[in-house]
Short mmCIF file of C-alpha atoms and ligand atoms in Angstrom, two decimals:
data_model
loop_
_atom_site.label_atom_id
_atom_site.label_comp_id
_atom_site.label_asym_id
_atom_site.label_seq_id
_atom_site.Cartn_x
_atom_site.Cartn_y
_atom_site.Cartn_z
CA MET O 8 208.11 164.42 77.02
CA THR O 9 205.49 166.50 78.86
CA ARG O 10 204.72 165.64 82.47
CA ARG O 11 201.10 165.59 83.61
CA SER O 12 200.20 165.40 87.28
CA ILE O 13 197.26 163.29 88.39
CA GLY O 14 195.89 163.86 91.90
CA ILE O 15 195.02 160.70 93.83
CA VAL O 16 193.29 160.69 97.21
CA LEU O 17 194.72 157.79 99.23
CA ASN O 18 192.45 156.91 102.13
CA GLY O 19 193.62 154.40 104.75
CA VAL O 20 197.25 155.15 104.03
CA THR O 21 198.33 154.47 107.61
CA GLY O 22 197.24 150.81 107.27
CA ARG O 23 199.30 147.80 106.24
CA MET O 24 198.14 147.70 102.63
CA GLY O 25 197.59 151.42 102.09
CA TYR O 26 201.08 152.36 103.22
CA ARG O 27 203.38 149.58 102.12
CA GLN O 28 201.86 148.20 98.91
CA HIS O 29 199.91 151.16 97.53
CA LEU O 30 201.81 154.28 98.59
CA VAL O 31 205.41 153.06 98.84
CA ARG O 32 205.63 150.06 96.50
CA SER O 33 203.25 151.46 93.86
CA LEU O 34 202.75 155.23 93.60
CA LEU O 35 206.07 156.36 95.06
CA ALA O 36 207.83 153.61 93.07
CA ILE O 37 206.24 154.98 89.88
CA ARG O 38 207.57 158.45 90.82
CA GLU O 39 211.03 157.01 91.54
CA ALA O 40 210.99 155.50 88.05
CA GLY O 41 210.36 158.99 86.60
CA GLY O 42 206.56 158.71 86.26
CA LEU O 43 204.36 156.52 84.09
CA PRO O 44 204.91 156.84 80.33
CA THR O 45 201.60 157.20 78.47
CA ARG O 46 200.53 158.13 74.95
CA ASP O 47 200.20 161.80 75.93
CA GLY O 48 203.31 162.21 78.04
CA THR O 49 204.47 161.11 81.46
CA LEU O 50 201.87 160.71 84.18
CA TRP O 51 203.00 161.86 87.62
CA PRO O 52 200.95 160.60 90.60
CA GLU O 53 200.35 163.31 93.23
CA PRO O 54 199.13 161.56 96.40
CA VAL O 55 196.77 163.40 98.76
CA LEU O 56 196.94 161.38 101.99
CA VAL O 57 193.70 160.99 103.93
CA GLY O 58 193.18 159.37 107.32
CA ARG O 59 191.90 159.89 110.84
CA SER O 60 195.12 160.86 112.60
CA GLU O 61 196.84 164.16 111.76
CA ALA O 62 200.00 163.06 113.53
CA LYS O 63 200.31 159.81 111.58
CA LEU O 64 199.58 161.48 108.23
CA ALA O 65 202.10 164.25 108.89
CA GLU O 66 204.71 161.68 109.86
CA ILE O 67 204.18 159.60 106.68
CA ALA O 68 204.11 162.71 104.48
CA GLY O 69 207.32 164.00 106.08
CA ARG O 70 209.05 160.65 105.68
CA HIS O 71 208.42 160.66 101.93
CA GLY O 72 208.67 164.36 101.12
CA LEU O 73 204.93 164.70 100.47
CA THR O 74 203.04 167.88 101.28
CA GLU O 75 199.36 167.09 100.72
CA TRP O 76 197.46 165.40 103.54
CA THR O 77 194.21 165.96 105.43
CA THR O 78 191.77 164.32 107.83
CA ASP O 79 188.87 165.86 105.86
CA LEU O 80 187.84 163.45 103.09
CA GLY O 81 185.23 165.88 101.73
CA ALA O 82 187.84 168.60 101.29
CA ALA O 83 190.24 166.19 99.56
CA LEU O 84 187.50 165.04 97.18
CA ALA O 85 186.54 168.65 96.39
CA ARG O 86 189.99 169.39 94.99
CA PRO O 87 189.84 170.00 91.23
CA ASP O 88 193.36 168.57 90.80
CA VAL O 89 192.21 165.16 92.14
CA SER O 90 190.93 162.64 89.57
CA ILE O 91 191.06 159.36 91.51
CA TYR O 92 189.87 158.20 94.91
CA PHE O 93 191.64 155.13 96.35
CA ASP O 94 190.41 153.23 99.42
CA ALA O 95 192.49 150.94 101.65
CA GLN O 96 190.52 151.57 104.83
CA VAL O 97 189.07 148.79 106.95
CA THR O 98 186.40 147.13 104.82
CA GLN O 99 183.49 148.47 106.88
CA ALA O 100 184.40 152.11 106.19
CA ARG O 101 184.68 151.60 102.42
CA GLU O 102 181.15 151.82 101.07
CA LYS O 103 180.37 155.22 102.60
CA ALA O 104 183.64 156.75 101.39
CA ILE O 105 183.25 155.36 97.86
CA ARG O 106 179.71 156.77 97.65
CA GLN O 107 181.15 160.15 98.63
CA ALA O 108 183.88 159.86 95.97
CA ILE O 109 181.36 158.95 93.26
CA GLU O 110 179.20 161.93 94.26
CA ALA O 111 182.30 164.11 93.92
CA GLY O 112 182.79 162.75 90.38
CA LYS O 113 186.08 160.95 91.00
CA HIS O 114 187.21 157.69 89.39
CA VAL O 115 187.52 155.01 92.08
CA TYR O 116 190.13 152.33 92.71
CA THR O 117 189.85 150.24 95.86
CA GLU O 118 191.18 147.39 97.90
CA LYS O 119 189.03 144.29 98.03
CA PRO O 120 186.39 143.42 99.10
CA LEU O 121 184.51 146.20 97.30
CA ALA O 122 181.79 146.24 99.99
CA GLU O 123 180.44 144.09 102.79
CA THR O 124 177.45 142.80 100.82
CA ALA O 125 176.78 142.03 97.18
CA VAL O 126 173.78 144.38 97.25
CA ALA O 127 175.99 147.28 98.35
CA ALA O 128 178.70 146.35 95.82
CA THR O 129 176.14 146.25 92.99
CA GLU O 130 174.81 149.65 94.02
CA LEU O 131 178.31 151.13 93.94
CA ALA O 132 178.91 149.61 90.49
CA ASP O 133 175.61 151.03 89.22
CA LEU O 134 176.25 154.48 90.70
CA ALA O 135 179.73 154.70 89.19
CA ALA O 136 178.49 153.49 85.80
CA ALA O 137 175.62 156.00 85.82
CA ALA O 138 178.11 158.79 86.62
CA GLY O 139 180.41 157.66 83.77
CA LEU O 140 183.29 157.02 86.19
CA LYS O 141 186.03 154.43 85.85
CA THR O 142 186.37 151.83 88.57
CA GLY O 143 188.87 149.24 89.69
CA VAL O 144 189.29 146.68 92.47
CA VAL O 145 192.68 145.29 93.55
CA GLN O 146 193.24 141.78 92.15
CA ASP O 147 196.89 141.44 93.07
CA LYS O 148 197.14 137.65 93.07
CA LEU O 149 196.82 137.64 89.26
CA PHE O 150 200.14 139.46 89.08
CA LEU O 151 202.14 137.06 91.25
CA PRO O 152 205.04 135.64 89.22
CA GLY O 153 204.06 132.03 89.97
CA LEU O 154 200.50 132.61 88.82
CA ARG O 155 201.59 134.58 85.74
CA LYS O 156 203.65 131.53 84.73
CA LEU O 157 200.66 129.29 85.42
CA LYS O 158 198.52 131.50 83.15
CA ARG O 159 201.20 131.23 80.47
CA LEU O 160 201.03 127.41 80.69
CA ILE O 161 197.23 127.52 80.38
CA ASP O 162 197.40 129.88 77.39
CA GLY O 163 200.00 127.63 75.77
CA GLY O 164 197.77 124.55 76.08
CA PHE O 165 200.13 122.70 78.43
CA PHE O 166 197.43 120.99 80.51
CA GLY O 167 195.13 119.47 77.89
CA ARG O 168 191.75 119.31 79.66
CA ILE O 169 192.01 120.79 83.15
CA LEU O 170 190.43 118.43 85.67
CA SER O 171 191.04 119.95 89.07
CA VAL O 172 192.65 122.75 91.06
CA ARG O 173 193.81 122.33 94.69
CA GLY O 174 194.65 125.53 96.51
CA GLU O 175 196.28 125.74 99.91
CA PHE O 176 196.51 129.20 101.44
CA GLY O 177 197.49 130.16 104.94
CA TYR O 178 199.91 130.37 107.80
CA TRP O 179 199.79 130.59 111.57
CA VAL O 180 198.56 133.98 112.77
CA PHE O 181 199.74 134.36 116.33
CA GLU O 182 197.02 134.74 118.93
CA GLY O 183 198.73 137.82 120.36
CA ASP O 184 199.32 136.52 123.87
CA TRP O 185 202.99 135.56 123.99
CA GLN O 186 203.93 136.95 120.55
CA PRO O 187 202.13 139.90 118.89
CA ALA O 188 199.71 138.91 116.10
CA GLN O 189 200.93 139.72 112.59
CA ARG O 190 197.47 140.75 111.33
CA PRO O 191 195.11 143.47 112.65
CA SER O 192 192.60 142.37 115.32
CA TRP O 193 189.55 143.59 113.33
CA ASN O 194 190.18 140.62 110.98
CA TYR O 195 188.99 138.31 113.80
CA ARG O 196 185.78 140.16 114.82
CA THR O 197 182.61 139.70 112.76
CA ALA O 198 181.17 142.98 114.05
CA ASP O 199 184.19 144.83 112.60
CA GLY O 200 183.97 143.24 109.15
CA GLY O 201 186.52 140.46 109.80
CA GLY O 202 186.54 136.82 108.69
CA ILE O 203 188.66 134.82 106.27
CA VAL O 204 185.76 134.08 103.89
CA MET O 205 185.14 137.78 103.14
CA ASP O 206 188.90 138.33 103.08
CA MET O 207 190.00 135.52 100.75
CA LEU O 208 187.02 134.39 98.65
CA PRO O 209 187.00 137.61 96.59
CA HIS O 210 190.60 136.70 95.63
CA TRP O 211 189.69 133.14 94.73
CA ASN O 212 186.77 134.37 92.60
CA TYR O 213 188.85 136.48 90.20
CA LEU O 214 191.66 133.94 90.17
CA LEU O 215 189.41 131.02 89.22
CA GLU O 216 187.44 133.17 86.78
CA GLU O 217 190.51 134.42 84.93
CA LEU O 218 192.51 131.21 84.91
CA PHE O 219 190.05 128.33 84.77
CA GLY O 220 186.45 129.51 84.30
CA GLY O 221 183.74 131.28 86.31
CA VAL O 222 182.50 129.71 89.54
CA ARG O 223 179.19 127.88 89.05
CA SER O 224 178.66 126.59 92.59
CA VAL O 225 180.24 126.72 96.01
CA GLN O 226 180.21 124.46 99.04
CA CYS O 227 181.99 125.83 102.06
CA THR O 228 182.67 124.70 105.60
CA MET O 229 184.12 127.31 107.89
CA ALA O 230 185.38 127.44 111.44
CA THR O 231 186.51 129.75 114.17
CA HIS O 232 189.31 127.55 115.43
CA ILE O 233 190.79 130.10 117.86
CA ASP O 234 188.07 131.82 119.83
CA THR O 235 190.12 134.16 122.03
CA ARG O 236 192.88 136.44 120.81
CA VAL O 237 194.78 139.44 122.18
CA ASP O 238 194.53 142.82 120.43
CA GLU O 239 197.01 145.61 119.63
CA GLN O 240 196.59 147.05 123.16
CA GLY O 241 197.33 143.70 124.80
CA GLU O 242 193.65 143.16 125.71
CA PRO O 243 192.05 139.73 125.23
CA TYR O 244 188.98 139.73 122.97
CA ALA O 245 186.47 137.18 121.68
CA ALA O 246 187.45 136.16 118.14
CA THR O 247 184.00 135.87 116.59
CA ALA O 248 184.91 135.71 112.89
CA ASP O 249 185.74 132.65 110.80
CA ASP O 250 189.50 132.00 110.74
CA ALA O 251 189.46 129.01 108.35
CA ALA O 252 187.37 128.09 105.31
CA TYR O 253 187.38 124.82 103.39
CA ALA O 254 185.62 125.34 100.06
CA VAL O 255 184.82 123.36 96.90
CA PHE O 256 183.90 125.15 93.68
CA GLU O 257 182.46 123.81 90.41
CA LEU O 258 183.76 125.82 87.49
CA ALA O 259 182.46 126.63 84.03
CA GLY O 260 184.14 124.11 81.75
CA GLY O 261 183.83 121.30 84.28
CA ALA O 262 186.95 121.58 86.46
CA ILE O 263 186.59 121.23 90.24
CA ALA O 264 188.53 123.54 92.54
CA GLN O 265 189.12 122.96 96.25
CA ILE O 266 190.71 125.76 98.22
CA ASN O 267 191.62 125.74 101.90
CA SER O 268 192.14 129.17 103.44
CA SER O 269 193.37 129.29 107.02
CA TRP O 270 195.05 131.53 109.57
CA CYS O 271 195.41 128.48 111.82
CA VAL O 272 197.76 126.29 109.82
CA ARG O 273 201.51 125.81 110.04
CA VAL O 274 203.30 125.91 106.71
CA TYR O 275 204.79 122.67 105.31
CA ARG O 276 204.82 123.94 101.75
CA ASP O 277 207.23 125.94 99.65
CA GLU O 278 205.06 129.08 99.61
CA LEU O 279 202.23 130.71 101.59
CA VAL O 280 199.82 129.96 98.77
CA GLU O 281 200.10 127.09 96.32
CA PHE O 282 197.78 125.76 93.63
CA GLN O 283 198.13 122.31 92.11
CA VAL O 284 196.49 122.05 88.70
CA ASP O 285 195.98 118.61 87.16
CA GLY O 286 195.18 118.20 83.47
CA THR O 287 195.07 115.30 81.06
CA GLU O 288 198.42 116.30 79.49
CA GLY O 289 200.27 117.59 82.52
CA SER O 290 200.18 119.10 86.00
CA ALA O 291 201.62 122.19 87.66
CA VAL O 292 202.14 123.50 91.17
CA ALA O 293 202.20 127.30 91.25
CA GLY O 294 202.82 129.62 94.18
CA LEU O 295 203.78 133.24 94.70
CA ARG O 296 207.04 132.98 92.80
CA HIS O 297 207.59 129.46 91.57
CA CYS O 298 205.76 127.25 89.13
CA ARG O 299 206.74 123.63 88.63
CA VAL O 300 205.40 121.19 86.07
CA GLN O 301 205.21 117.50 85.31
CA HIS O 302 204.26 116.44 81.80
CA ARG O 303 202.25 113.30 81.00
CA SER O 304 205.36 111.77 79.43
CA MET O 305 207.33 112.25 82.67
CA THR O 306 204.68 110.97 85.07
CA PRO O 307 205.87 108.12 87.31
CA LYS O 308 203.69 105.05 87.96
CA PRO O 309 203.44 104.67 91.73
CA VAL O 310 202.04 101.42 93.08
CA TRP O 311 200.47 101.41 96.54
CA ASN O 312 202.48 99.07 98.76
CA PRO O 313 202.67 99.98 102.44
CA ASP O 314 205.07 97.08 103.06
CA LEU O 315 207.94 98.82 101.27
CA PRO O 316 209.48 102.25 101.98
CA ASN O 317 208.81 104.79 99.23
CA SER O 318 211.66 104.75 96.70
CA VAL O 319 210.29 107.40 94.31
CA PRO O 320 211.62 110.99 94.75
CA PHE O 321 208.29 112.56 93.79
CA ARG O 322 209.28 116.21 94.29
CA GLY O 323 212.44 115.73 92.22
CA GLN O 324 210.37 114.74 89.20
CA TRP O 325 208.97 118.22 88.61
CA ALA O 326 210.63 120.89 86.41
CA GLU O 327 210.80 124.60 87.19
CA VAL O 328 209.07 126.89 84.66
CA PRO O 329 211.51 129.67 83.63
CA ASP O 330 210.57 133.32 84.27
CA ASN O 331 211.31 134.46 80.67
CA GLU O 332 210.39 138.03 81.69
CA GLU O 333 210.76 140.41 84.61
CA PHE O 334 207.88 140.51 87.08
CA ASP O 335 207.21 143.86 88.73
CA ASN O 336 205.39 144.28 92.06
CA GLY O 337 201.80 143.18 91.35
CA PHE O 338 200.16 146.11 93.14
CA LYS O 339 202.28 148.54 91.10
CA ALA O 340 201.51 146.73 87.84
CA GLN O 341 197.78 147.00 88.53
CA TRP O 342 198.07 150.68 89.52
CA GLU O 343 199.83 151.36 86.21
CA ALA O 344 197.03 149.63 84.30
CA PHE O 345 194.38 151.61 86.20
CA LEU O 346 196.20 154.93 85.67
CA ARG O 347 196.44 154.20 81.93
CA HIS O 348 192.75 153.27 81.95
CA VAL O 349 191.92 156.68 83.45
CA ALA O 350 194.43 158.74 81.49
CA GLU O 351 194.25 157.21 78.04
CA ASP O 352 191.23 154.88 78.21
CA GLY O 353 193.49 151.80 78.20
CA PRO O 354 191.85 148.37 78.53
CA TYR O 355 190.84 147.35 82.05
CA HIS O 356 188.40 144.73 83.21
CA TRP O 357 189.11 144.43 86.97
CA ASP O 358 186.26 146.84 87.62
CA PHE O 359 183.42 147.12 90.16
CA ALA O 360 181.39 144.50 88.25
CA SER O 361 184.23 142.03 88.74
CA GLY O 362 184.66 143.15 92.39
CA THR O 363 180.93 142.59 92.93
CA ARG O 364 181.21 138.98 91.73
CA GLY O 365 183.96 138.47 94.34
CA VAL O 366 181.79 139.80 97.18
CA ARG O 367 178.85 137.72 95.96
CA LEU O 368 180.92 134.52 96.01
CA ALA O 369 182.05 135.25 99.58
CA GLU O 370 178.45 135.87 100.59
CA LEU O 371 177.29 132.61 98.99
CA ALA O 372 180.13 130.72 100.70
CA LEU O 373 179.02 132.12 104.08
CA GLN O 374 175.44 131.07 103.28
CA SER O 375 176.65 127.60 102.21
CA ALA O 376 178.51 127.21 105.50
CA ARG O 377 175.55 128.40 107.56
CA GLU O 378 173.05 126.17 105.78
CA GLY O 379 175.37 123.19 105.28
CA ARG O 380 174.70 122.87 101.56
CA ARG O 381 176.11 123.47 98.09
CA ILE O 382 174.89 126.70 96.50
CA GLU O 383 174.64 127.54 92.80
CA VAL O 384 176.07 130.91 91.76
CA PRO O 385 173.39 132.82 89.79
CA GLN O 386 174.75 133.54 86.30
N1 NAD R 28 194.93 142.75 98.40
C1 NAD R 28 195.35 142.10 99.45
O1 NAD R 28 196.09 141.13 99.35
C2 NAD R 28 194.94 142.55 100.82
C3 NAD R 28 195.64 142.09 101.94
C4 NAD R 28 195.25 142.54 103.20
C5 NAD R 28 194.18 143.41 103.33
N2 NAD R 28 193.49 143.82 102.23
C6 NAD R 28 192.35 144.75 102.35
O2 NAD R 28 192.86 146.04 102.62
C7 NAD R 28 192.01 146.72 103.53
C8 NAD R 28 192.86 147.20 104.72
O3 NAD R 28 193.43 146.10 105.37
P1 NAD R 28 194.78 146.24 106.23
O4 NAD R 28 195.23 144.86 106.50
O5 NAD R 28 195.69 147.21 105.58
O6 NAD R 28 194.17 146.85 107.58
P2 NAD R 28 194.84 147.85 108.62
O7 NAD R 28 194.07 147.67 109.87
O8 NAD R 28 196.32 147.71 108.66
O9 NAD R 28 194.56 149.30 108.01
C9 NAD R 28 193.25 149.83 107.95
C10 NAD R 28 193.25 151.32 107.64
O10 NAD R 28 191.91 151.79 107.84
C11 NAD R 28 191.93 152.80 108.84
N3 NAD R 28 190.77 152.58 109.74
C12 NAD R 28 190.69 151.75 110.78
N4 NAD R 28 189.48 151.81 111.36
C13 NAD R 28 188.79 152.72 110.66
C14 NAD R 28 187.50 153.24 110.77
N5 NAD R 28 186.65 152.81 111.71
N6 NAD R 28 187.12 154.16 109.89
C15 NAD R 28 187.96 154.58 108.93
N7 NAD R 28 189.22 154.12 108.78
C16 NAD R 28 189.62 153.20 109.64
C17 NAD R 28 193.18 152.64 109.64
O11 NAD R 28 193.55 153.86 110.21
C18 NAD R 28 194.15 152.16 108.55
O12 NAD R 28 194.64 153.26 107.81
C19 NAD R 28 190.91 145.74 103.92
O13 NAD R 28 189.74 146.04 103.19
C20 NAD R 28 191.44 144.38 103.51
O14 NAD R 28 190.41 143.50 103.09
C21 NAD R 28 193.87 143.41 101.00
#
């Protein structure tokens, strides 16, 4: 089989997501597997690393036997052997770089959120469409094994009519004083593009849209529970961004979704994100890896009686949904779909239009929280 190289500019590759999930677990993993088989031969990703620090880029390149890296984005985008621009920079730096990539005629794949505002996201979508370029936005949660199994249950008609979805996402992010924080400090500063609403609502938008129906309205209450944190240099700073959001969504088709997102919650759950779905015929609880179900026929009949200790082993009455297939890393799976989309025009709908809807929902949730009211999502 012939091997075809495809140049990919990776910007923000020194960051958490850019390095671990996109370079190592996706593109280098595809190379380790011998490349990506396509209709016209094997596709071989050739990363061109871009960032602000020569030393860090050289170190990463050296560690993985890569030779192409630069601090000059313009020069990387001018390379004729590059077809794709990928962005995993801090959110605030994204829009400018994507505009530059579109001007250079490159297809664009990016981390979420696509931009800081829906207006900017729409402009990027329009510019890319006008230039005839292919676009993609990371929607990794759709590829989590637990949620793939949940989708399978929905497709198989397990639930009957879906009534409600309860999502619980979060964990304790250390303040940074006596233990280092496990997330970057920009996440907690509004001026630097931080905040859990802009971080997580784009995820919830595509998830709800693909699994249950588009979001018709949002009501959100948000908080900055921890107002002082300590940064990477050990300096205290004012945490100005929202670190928890409690949102209710009305969905097309009539189901109601409630999703709590918080970096100030201690985990008493089986997974860092879990969704309970209740339908007329059955219910499921899905997380990153697991998915458990209870059918109508197996539903116990609890009776409220605070005078007696509970005798019903509720958790034991749920059954584990089998994998029935192998689940690859979700970031890698989506990269493969995007590469096929570029190389052989394979189907792909996680594009800038979809990314724009995610940014718009986050924006409307922020507005809902500010104004203390439920807001309809324009259709
Ligand atoms: N899909 C997901 O599940 C997921 C999870 C976390 C983060 N993200 C997204 O990925 C992006 C990066 O997040 P992260 O957690 O990897 O952040 P990070 O802080 O670890 O990395 C950010 C990257 O941007 C670069 N950078 C920092 N400041 C910059 C500036 N002013 N100009 C240009 N580049 C700058 C850094 O050098 C680094 O390479 C964000 O947009 C975030 O929303 C997605």
